[in-house]
Every structure is written in structure tokens, then in C-alpha cells.
Amino acid sequence: MALHPCAASRMIIAADPVSKGPVTDYGASMVHWMRRRRARYRAGPTGEMERPSPSYVVDMLPPAAHLGNPANDIPAKHLHSSLNKVKHPVNVVRWTPEGRRLLTGSSSGEFTLWNGMGFNFETIMQAHDVAIRAATYSHGDDWLLSADQAGIVKYWQPNFNNVKVLQAHNDAIRDLAFAPTDSKFVTASDDSTLKIFDFAGGVEESTLSGHNWDVKSVDWHPTKGLLVSGSKDHLVKLWDPRTGRCLTTLRGHKNTIAKTLFEPARGQLLATCARDQTARVFDLRMMRDICLLRGHEKDISTLAWHPVHVSLLTTGGLDGSMFHYLLDEPNPPPEIAPSIAPYDSPDPSLAPAASIYPAHKVPYAHDFAIWSLDWHPLGHILASGSNDRIT
């Protein structure tokens, strides 16, 4: 009997004699995949399915081993909940670039490091004086930037040595992102502006004005000179970072934009979510929305793309729910007829966006709003930070 697809991608889970808790050790899975990785031919032998026995656990493979089956990597199993001794809402969760640790930033200004395999506490430090609102690692994995409620940006080395403090805005910074070359970074603030800084000098290069209210999210395209921002004015804007000019405005949401993210693997899609209970996926080649993600009963607070599978998108809601969507599977309820994707219509420019419903729901992932989601670099674990003070 084969394992359920949702269980087939889970890595080895064993009892740790020290921590007495679950441990996810992906070492054997990666080695097993590297040994059997070879040219695959159509209709060729694919080997046995995983069997429900501990002795077959080494046959589980990482997400990169089955690119054509994203449903295998929907995180259906809850692994662990981590809490600090002094509990504060968790605003940011970020895996370290090598995936060995999980970094969380709280509303008390503290960084907490958790072990990425045993999920046990490692260290805690007072990084900011006020609430941490955003954090991101550079593409070269050499630097960490964090931003707080007071508009301060701090530079950190991988060993968490603070090397620079920068007063970037006078109001709270809600998001920040590195350029593909790591030579610049952009910040989004409640003062309704975006600012581009030279990373090496910490000098402001330009201010992007155009939003009429607080800017809640920003992202830099993984390969191009293109920025996206989302604001409390319900608008999503695309910017040219060289000239500071707004290239276009994407409309469709009816409330505050909570998150805007480019798809990291190919860079052809843009995902946005808002306080109108929906998320949208835009195709940058068509400059229009192609998918409307439905199913949430409350507002959506954050989202995250899977690092390996282009079609797997996860959203987190203000009610603590977590939904996983497969963009190529509509999954409509029985009483609703499936919609036609714009790509399949005679005139894609005029066709309405296809409605996509969750492939998997976790209605009570947290007790309160989910503020941040981040996938492990290998794509086998999803971390979430919430207003219920739990990671």
C-alpha cells in the first residue's frame, strides 16, 4: 500500500533522545536522491512507491526530486510549535540561507533562533528597541537586514554581529527587499513612500512617491530591475528602480494590500493578497490577473511561494487559517462550475481571472492572525509566525 501523496514528501521524522521531540533530518533523503538521480525517460521505470514502514523512510525524496507533482509537498502535517519564555507576537519568520536555523522577530524587538531540525531553542538577543516589522537575507547569503516600527534598518552579519544602523524613515517600515545583485535594497514605509538605498554606503539614492496611503509591502524582482509595492490605498504598483517612475498600477483588490511577492523561481508571476478575503496572481507578460484565489472567510494577512514548485502558493489569514493553492488545479466546490483559465480562452486579454480554491486547508493553524510565512530552502517545511505568540 502506497503512502498518501501529502505524506510522501515529509522528511524523516524520528525521536530525538535529547530533546524528546520530533526531528526532521533531511540528510538521508538528500543523499538517497543524489544517488538515484539520473536521466529519466518517458514510460521508464520509476521504482516502488514508499511503503508505510519505518524501514522504507530513506526512500522519501526532497521536493526537487518530483518537480511535476507539487501536491506531494503540501505541508499537511503539523510538526512543532515553539514558544519563548516571555511571549510576544511573532511578526517575522525567516529561515537562514543554509536552512539549519529559523530566525524569528517579535514585537518586543527580539531575535530568536530555533534549530531547524529539532526545533529546540538556540539563542535570543535584543535586536531592536521596538517591534521588528521586516527582515530579509541577501541573495548572496552574506547579510541580513531588519527593520522596525521606528523606521530603523540594521545590517547583520551571519553571526548576528550588528555592523550598521540606519534611520531610513521616520515612520514604521513595513517591508524591505534586496536587489538581485545585493548592491541596493528598497524599503516600504507608513509614510506612503518607498526608498532605495545603496547597500555598501547606506546612502539613500531615490524616493518613490505615488501611493496615497501607508505602503504595506514591497518586493524586488529576482532577476530584473522591477519593483512591486502594495498599499493601504488598495493599489499595487510596479516601479522602475533606475528612474523611480511608476510603470503601471494593477487594480482589482478592494481593501488594504497586505503582501506582494514575485514568484522566485521563474519570475513570471506576481502574487498579491489583501484585506478583501482574496489573493490574486498576475502574469507579468500579460500585465493582468490570471488567478483569483478564493476560500478565505476572513481577510488574508500574508502569503508565500514555494521555493521549488511554481504552482504552489500558501496564504495565511487574520483568523489563523492557512490555505494551500495549486494554481493549475481549480478545486471548485461541487456546487460551483470550474472557470476557464485566461490562457485557454479565445481572447486571453478579455477573459476573467480563473477562480482557484484551496487544494488543502488548515483552518486552525493558529489561534490568531498569521503575520509571516517562510518555506525552508529545500521546500519540505513551512514555518509560520502569528499574533498568538507561537512559531
Short mmCIF file of C-alpha atoms in Angstrom, two decimals:
data_model
loop_
_atom_site.label_atom_id
_atom_site.label_comp_id
_atom_site.label_asym_id
_atom_site.label_seq_id
_atom_site.Cartn_x
_atom_site.Cartn_y
_atom_site.Cartn_z
CA MET A 1 0.00 0.00 0.00
CA ALA A 2 1.45 3.39 -1.02
CA LEU A 3 1.62 6.39 1.25
CA HIS A 4 -0.84 9.25 0.81
CA PRO A 5 0.68 11.89 -1.54
CA CYS A 6 0.69 14.52 1.19
CA ALA A 7 2.72 12.23 3.40
CA ALA A 8 5.11 11.06 0.73
CA SER A 9 7.20 14.23 0.79
CA ARG A 10 7.63 14.54 4.52
CA MET A 11 11.22 14.02 5.54
CA ILE A 12 12.44 11.57 8.12
CA ILE A 13 10.75 12.19 11.48
CA ALA A 14 12.39 10.41 14.37
CA ALA A 15 12.54 10.68 18.12
CA ASP A 16 15.48 12.66 19.42
CA PRO A 17 16.78 11.15 22.67
CA VAL A 18 17.96 14.56 23.85
CA SER A 19 15.04 16.86 23.07
CA LYS A 20 12.32 14.17 23.34
CA GLY A 21 10.56 15.73 20.35
CA PRO A 22 10.23 15.36 16.59
CA VAL A 23 13.33 15.81 14.46
CA THR A 24 13.32 16.35 10.70
CA ASP A 25 16.62 15.09 9.32
CA TYR A 26 16.75 15.60 5.56
CA GLY A 27 20.33 14.33 5.22
CA ALA A 28 19.45 10.74 4.28
CA SER A 29 16.74 11.93 1.90
CA MET A 30 19.14 14.21 0.03
CA VAL A 31 21.85 11.56 -0.21
CA HIS A 32 19.31 9.00 -1.43
CA TRP A 33 18.11 11.42 -4.11
CA MET A 34 21.68 12.23 -5.21
CA ARG A 35 22.47 8.53 -5.57
CA ARG A 36 19.48 7.66 -7.71
CA ARG A 37 19.30 10.95 -9.67
CA ARG A 38 19.79 10.13 -13.32
CA ALA A 39 18.25 10.73 -16.74
CA ARG A 40 14.56 9.80 -16.77
CA TYR A 41 12.85 8.62 -19.90
CA ARG A 42 9.16 8.64 -20.68
CA ALA A 43 7.42 5.43 -19.65
CA GLY A 44 10.62 4.28 -17.96
CA PRO A 45 10.67 2.51 -14.58
CA THR A 46 10.13 4.83 -11.62
CA GLY A 47 10.73 2.34 -8.80
CA GLU A 48 8.49 1.39 -5.91
CA MET A 49 6.23 3.78 -4.05
CA GLU A 50 7.14 4.47 -0.43
CA ARG A 51 5.80 1.84 1.95
CA PRO A 52 4.20 2.51 5.35
CA SER A 53 7.07 1.04 7.31
CA PRO A 54 9.93 2.76 9.17
CA SER A 55 12.48 0.75 7.20
CA TYR A 56 11.37 2.48 3.98
CA VAL A 57 11.80 6.00 5.35
CA VAL A 58 15.05 6.50 3.39
CA ASP A 59 13.03 6.25 0.17
CA MET A 60 11.46 9.65 0.81
CA LEU A 61 12.86 12.26 -1.55
CA PRO A 62 13.14 16.08 -1.35
CA PRO A 63 10.75 18.32 -3.34
CA ALA A 64 13.33 18.88 -6.10
CA ALA A 65 13.10 15.17 -6.94
CA HIS A 66 9.48 15.39 -8.14
CA LEU A 67 9.06 18.75 -9.85
CA GLY A 68 5.98 17.57 -11.71
CA ASN A 69 3.96 16.78 -8.60
CA PRO A 70 3.64 19.80 -6.29
CA ALA A 71 0.75 18.16 -4.38
CA ASN A 72 3.35 15.89 -2.78
CA ASP A 73 4.80 18.89 -0.94
CA ILE A 74 1.69 20.38 0.61
CA PRO A 75 2.59 20.53 4.34
CA ALA A 76 -0.41 18.70 5.75
CA LYS A 77 1.28 17.52 8.97
CA HIS A 78 1.90 19.85 11.90
CA LEU A 79 5.41 19.25 13.23
CA HIS A 80 6.11 21.55 16.15
CA SER A 81 5.07 24.71 17.99
CA SER A 82 7.79 26.85 19.57
CA LEU A 83 7.26 29.48 22.28
CA ASN A 84 9.58 31.88 24.05
CA LYS A 85 9.53 32.06 27.84
CA VAL A 86 8.39 35.68 27.60
CA LYS A 87 5.75 35.53 24.89
CA HIS A 88 5.29 38.26 22.27
CA PRO A 89 3.57 38.28 18.86
CA VAL A 90 5.86 36.92 16.14
CA ASN A 91 5.95 39.39 13.22
CA VAL A 92 8.69 37.82 11.07
CA VAL A 93 9.94 34.28 10.42
CA ARG A 94 12.95 33.66 8.17
CA TRP A 95 14.97 30.50 7.54
CA THR A 96 18.71 31.10 7.49
CA PRO A 97 20.09 30.62 3.94
CA GLU A 98 21.54 27.17 4.63
CA GLY A 99 18.32 26.04 6.33
CA ARG A 100 19.91 25.00 9.62
CA ARG A 101 18.07 27.52 11.79
CA LEU A 102 14.86 29.53 11.86
CA LEU A 103 15.05 33.22 12.78
CA THR A 104 12.01 34.94 14.29
CA GLY A 105 11.49 38.63 15.03
CA SER A 106 8.95 39.66 17.65
CA SER A 107 7.01 42.78 18.62
CA SER A 108 9.40 43.19 21.58
CA GLY A 109 12.34 43.73 19.21
CA GLU A 110 13.93 40.34 19.93
CA PHE A 111 15.55 37.91 17.52
CA THR A 112 15.11 34.24 18.45
CA LEU A 113 16.98 31.39 16.75
CA TRP A 114 15.43 27.92 16.64
CA ASN A 115 17.14 24.74 15.49
CA GLY A 116 15.86 23.76 12.04
CA MET A 117 15.84 20.00 12.68
CA GLY A 118 14.96 19.51 16.32
CA PHE A 119 13.06 22.84 16.64
CA ASN A 120 14.63 23.44 20.04
CA PHE A 121 15.59 26.93 21.28
CA GLU A 122 19.14 28.05 20.49
CA THR A 123 19.55 31.71 21.38
CA ILE A 124 17.76 35.02 21.85
CA MET A 125 19.00 38.60 21.55
CA GLN A 126 17.60 42.13 21.77
CA ALA A 127 17.99 43.26 18.17
CA HIS A 128 15.76 46.38 18.16
CA ASP A 129 14.27 48.66 20.80
CA VAL A 130 10.80 48.49 19.26
CA ALA A 131 8.79 45.92 17.27
CA ILE A 132 10.58 44.23 14.35
CA ARG A 133 8.45 44.58 11.23
CA ALA A 134 10.57 43.05 8.45
CA ALA A 135 13.74 41.05 7.83
CA THR A 136 15.39 39.61 4.74
CA TYR A 137 18.60 37.84 3.77
CA SER A 138 20.73 38.91 0.82
CA HIS A 139 20.82 36.71 -2.29
CA GLY A 140 24.50 36.01 -1.60
CA ASP A 141 23.60 34.83 1.92
CA ASP A 142 26.18 37.19 3.43
CA TRP A 143 23.92 39.77 5.07
CA LEU A 144 20.67 40.14 6.98
CA LEU A 145 18.63 43.35 7.00
CA SER A 146 16.00 44.03 9.66
CA ALA A 147 13.61 46.96 10.03
CA ASP A 148 11.43 48.14 12.89
CA GLN A 149 8.47 50.25 13.97
CA ALA A 150 10.66 53.35 14.39
CA GLY A 151 11.92 53.34 10.78
CA ILE A 152 15.39 51.99 11.62
CA VAL A 153 17.21 49.48 9.38
CA LYS A 154 20.03 47.37 10.82
CA TYR A 155 22.76 45.42 8.99
CA TRP A 156 23.67 42.00 10.43
CA GLN A 157 26.36 39.51 9.54
CA PRO A 158 25.51 35.76 9.56
CA ASN A 159 26.90 35.53 13.12
CA PHE A 160 24.46 38.32 14.12
CA ASN A 161 27.11 40.94 14.58
CA ASN A 162 25.41 44.31 14.06
CA VAL A 163 27.62 46.44 11.80
CA LYS A 164 25.39 49.39 10.84
CA VAL A 165 22.28 51.23 12.00
CA LEU A 166 20.38 53.39 9.52
CA GLN A 167 17.46 55.78 10.13
CA ALA A 168 15.70 55.08 6.84
CA HIS A 169 12.23 56.52 7.59
CA ASN A 170 10.55 58.50 10.35
CA ASP A 171 7.56 56.15 10.34
CA ALA A 172 7.33 52.36 10.63
CA ILE A 173 8.97 50.26 7.91
CA ARG A 174 6.60 47.50 6.81
CA ASP A 175 8.77 45.60 4.33
CA LEU A 176 12.16 45.59 2.61
CA ALA A 177 13.87 43.68 -0.19
CA PHE A 178 17.32 43.25 -1.76
CA ALA A 179 18.14 43.89 -5.40
CA PRO A 180 19.25 40.78 -7.38
CA THR A 181 22.86 41.99 -7.18
CA ASP A 182 22.64 42.79 -3.43
CA SER A 183 24.11 46.23 -4.18
CA LYS A 184 20.88 48.03 -3.27
CA PHE A 185 17.79 47.48 -1.16
CA VAL A 186 14.33 49.04 -1.01
CA THR A 187 12.13 49.86 1.99
CA ALA A 188 8.35 50.41 2.26
CA SER A 189 7.02 52.65 4.99
CA ASP A 190 3.89 54.02 6.61
CA ASP A 191 4.93 57.47 5.33
CA SER A 192 3.49 56.36 1.92
CA THR A 193 6.91 56.22 0.22
CA LEU A 194 9.45 53.66 -0.95
CA LYS A 195 13.15 54.40 -0.64
CA ILE A 196 16.07 52.81 -2.49
CA PHE A 197 19.40 52.70 -0.65
CA ASP A 198 22.93 51.85 -1.71
CA PHE A 199 23.77 48.88 0.50
CA ALA A 200 27.54 49.44 0.85
CA GLY A 201 27.29 53.10 1.80
CA GLY A 202 23.88 53.07 3.45
CA VAL A 203 23.00 56.16 1.41
CA GLU A 204 19.53 56.94 0.12
CA GLU A 205 19.53 57.03 -3.68
CA SER A 206 15.91 57.79 -4.50
CA THR A 207 12.41 58.11 -3.06
CA LEU A 208 9.47 56.60 -4.90
CA SER A 209 6.25 58.56 -4.34
CA GLY A 210 2.89 57.67 -5.82
CA HIS A 211 0.90 55.84 -3.18
CA ASN A 212 -1.70 57.85 -1.31
CA TRP A 213 -1.50 55.93 1.97
CA ASP A 214 0.72 53.60 4.01
CA VAL A 215 2.85 51.24 1.88
CA LYS A 216 2.50 47.77 3.40
CA SER A 217 4.64 45.59 1.13
CA VAL A 218 7.49 45.72 -1.39
CA ASP A 219 9.45 43.16 -3.37
CA TRP A 220 12.31 43.33 -5.89
CA HIS A 221 12.11 41.06 -8.93
CA PRO A 222 14.55 38.09 -8.60
CA THR A 223 16.32 38.86 -11.90
CA LYS A 224 15.06 42.18 -13.30
CA GLY A 225 15.13 45.85 -12.40
CA LEU A 226 11.50 45.85 -11.31
CA LEU A 227 9.81 46.67 -8.01
CA VAL A 228 6.30 45.92 -6.81
CA SER A 229 4.56 47.64 -3.90
CA GLY A 230 1.18 47.31 -2.22
CA SER A 231 -0.51 49.96 -0.16
CA LYS A 232 -3.41 50.83 2.08
CA ASP A 233 -4.86 52.73 -0.90
CA HIS A 234 -5.85 49.32 -2.41
CA LEU A 235 -3.35 49.71 -5.28
CA VAL A 236 -0.48 47.52 -6.49
CA LYS A 237 2.20 49.46 -8.35
CA LEU A 238 5.17 48.36 -10.48
CA TRP A 239 8.23 50.64 -10.47
CA ASP A 240 11.43 51.15 -12.43
CA PRO A 241 14.12 51.41 -9.70
CA ARG A 242 16.54 53.21 -12.04
CA THR A 243 14.30 56.18 -12.79
CA GLY A 244 11.90 55.94 -9.85
CA ARG A 245 8.98 56.04 -12.28
CA CYS A 246 5.73 54.13 -11.69
CA LEU A 247 5.38 51.82 -14.70
CA THR A 248 1.79 50.69 -14.14
CA THR A 249 -0.88 50.31 -11.49
CA LEU A 250 -2.64 46.97 -11.02
CA ARG A 251 -6.19 47.24 -9.73
CA GLY A 252 -8.57 44.57 -8.55
CA HIS A 253 -8.36 44.46 -4.76
CA LYS A 254 -10.97 46.31 -2.72
CA ASN A 255 -9.06 46.82 0.52
CA THR A 256 -5.59 47.24 2.02
CA ILE A 257 -2.88 45.26 0.22
CA ALA A 258 -1.17 43.02 2.78
CA LYS A 259 1.59 41.31 0.73
CA THR A 260 3.09 41.46 -2.77
CA LEU A 261 5.57 38.79 -3.88
CA PHE A 262 7.23 37.87 -7.17
CA GLU A 263 7.46 34.14 -7.90
CA PRO A 264 11.13 33.40 -7.05
CA ALA A 265 11.93 30.50 -9.43
CA ARG A 266 10.94 31.90 -12.84
CA GLY A 267 9.86 35.46 -12.06
CA GLN A 268 6.90 35.47 -14.47
CA LEU A 269 4.15 35.66 -11.83
CA LEU A 270 3.24 38.14 -9.12
CA ALA A 271 1.07 37.24 -6.13
CA THR A 272 -0.84 39.78 -4.07
CA CYS A 273 -3.20 39.43 -1.12
CA ALA A 274 -5.42 41.93 0.61
CA ARG A 275 -7.90 42.53 3.40
CA ASP A 276 -10.74 41.71 0.99
CA GLN A 277 -10.51 37.92 1.66
CA THR A 278 -8.88 37.22 -1.72
CA ALA A 279 -5.45 36.80 -3.25
CA ARG A 280 -4.61 37.38 -6.91
CA VAL A 281 -1.91 36.08 -9.21
CA PHE A 282 -0.78 38.38 -12.04
CA ASP A 283 1.11 37.33 -15.17
CA LEU A 284 3.78 39.96 -15.83
CA ARG A 285 3.86 39.06 -19.52
CA MET A 286 0.17 39.98 -19.87
CA MET A 287 0.08 42.62 -17.09
CA ARG A 288 -3.21 41.29 -15.80
CA ASP A 289 -4.58 38.94 -13.13
CA ILE A 290 -4.93 35.33 -14.25
CA CYS A 291 -5.98 33.67 -10.96
CA LEU A 292 -8.30 34.75 -8.18
CA LEU A 293 -7.68 32.71 -5.04
CA ARG A 294 -10.88 32.22 -3.07
CA GLY A 295 -11.87 30.29 0.04
CA HIS A 296 -10.84 32.51 2.96
CA GLU A 297 -13.70 33.63 5.19
CA LYS A 298 -11.61 36.37 6.80
CA ASP A 299 -9.00 38.79 5.48
CA ILE A 300 -5.68 37.43 4.18
CA SER A 301 -2.62 38.76 6.00
CA THR A 302 0.33 37.11 4.21
CA LEU A 303 1.37 34.64 1.52
CA ALA A 304 4.45 32.67 0.40
CA TRP A 305 5.57 30.97 -2.83
CA HIS A 306 7.07 27.51 -2.67
CA PRO A 307 10.83 27.71 -3.46
CA VAL A 308 10.72 24.74 -5.87
CA HIS A 309 7.18 24.40 -7.23
CA VAL A 310 5.99 27.37 -9.27
CA SER A 311 2.31 26.44 -8.91
CA LEU A 312 2.19 26.03 -5.10
CA LEU A 313 1.15 29.13 -3.16
CA THR A 314 0.31 29.34 0.56
CA THR A 315 -1.78 32.04 2.25
CA GLY A 316 -2.28 32.94 5.91
CA GLY A 317 -5.39 34.62 7.27
CA LEU A 318 -6.26 37.00 10.08
CA ASP A 319 -8.32 34.20 11.65
CA GLY A 320 -5.26 31.90 11.87
CA SER A 321 -6.19 29.76 8.87
CA MET A 322 -3.62 28.53 6.35
CA PHE A 323 -4.64 27.55 2.82
CA HIS A 324 -2.52 25.89 0.13
CA TYR A 325 -3.36 26.53 -3.52
CA LEU A 326 -2.26 24.71 -6.68
CA LEU A 327 -2.59 27.26 -9.48
CA ASP A 328 -3.14 24.60 -12.14
CA GLU A 329 -5.93 22.86 -10.17
CA PRO A 330 -9.12 24.94 -9.64
CA ASN A 331 -10.59 22.57 -6.98
CA PRO A 332 -14.04 24.24 -7.05
CA PRO A 333 -16.75 23.15 -4.57
CA PRO A 334 -19.33 20.71 -6.01
CA GLU A 335 -21.95 23.44 -6.45
CA ILE A 336 -19.63 25.73 -8.44
CA ALA A 337 -18.67 25.10 -12.06
CA PRO A 338 -14.92 25.30 -12.79
CA SER A 339 -13.83 28.51 -14.51
CA ILE A 340 -11.73 28.68 -17.68
CA ALA A 341 -8.16 29.93 -17.37
CA PRO A 342 -7.37 33.04 -19.47
CA TYR A 343 -4.68 31.03 -21.28
CA ASP A 344 -7.38 28.66 -22.62
CA SER A 345 -9.84 31.34 -23.74
CA PRO A 346 -10.03 32.70 -27.33
CA ASP A 347 -9.03 36.21 -26.16
CA PRO A 348 -6.82 36.00 -23.02
CA SER A 349 -6.72 39.79 -22.62
CA LEU A 350 -10.51 39.98 -22.05
CA ALA A 351 -11.18 36.71 -20.21
CA PRO A 352 -11.92 36.94 -16.47
CA ALA A 353 -9.40 35.56 -13.98
CA ALA A 354 -9.81 31.86 -13.14
CA SER A 355 -11.14 31.16 -9.65
CA ILE A 356 -8.86 28.82 -7.69
CA TYR A 357 -9.95 27.14 -4.47
CA PRO A 358 -7.64 25.58 -1.86
CA ALA A 359 -6.13 22.17 -2.52
CA HIS A 360 -5.67 21.80 1.24
CA LYS A 361 -6.99 23.78 4.22
CA VAL A 362 -5.63 24.13 7.73
CA PRO A 363 -8.48 26.17 9.26
CA TYR A 364 -6.97 26.39 12.76
CA ALA A 365 -3.23 26.58 12.10
CA HIS A 366 -3.03 29.40 14.66
CA ASP A 367 -5.43 30.95 17.15
CA PHE A 368 -4.92 34.47 15.83
CA ALA A 369 -3.62 36.25 12.72
CA ILE A 370 -0.68 34.74 10.81
CA TRP A 371 1.79 37.55 10.17
CA SER A 372 4.58 35.74 8.34
CA LEU A 373 5.24 32.56 6.33
CA ASP A 374 8.55 31.21 5.08
CA TRP A 375 9.50 27.96 3.36
CA HIS A 376 12.64 26.04 4.16
CA PRO A 377 15.14 26.43 1.25
CA LEU A 378 14.61 22.74 0.35
CA GLY A 379 10.83 23.22 0.36
CA HIS A 380 9.88 20.46 2.81
CA ILE A 381 8.95 22.55 5.88
CA LEU A 382 6.81 25.68 6.13
CA ALA A 383 7.32 27.99 9.12
CA SER A 384 4.69 30.46 10.32
CA GLY A 385 4.69 33.28 12.85
CA SER A 386 1.49 34.51 14.45
CA ASN A 387 -0.17 37.00 16.74
CA ASP A 388 -0.85 34.07 19.11
CA ARG A 389 2.89 34.26 20.03
CA ILE A 390 3.63 30.82 18.56
CA THR A 391 6.13 29.89 15.85
#
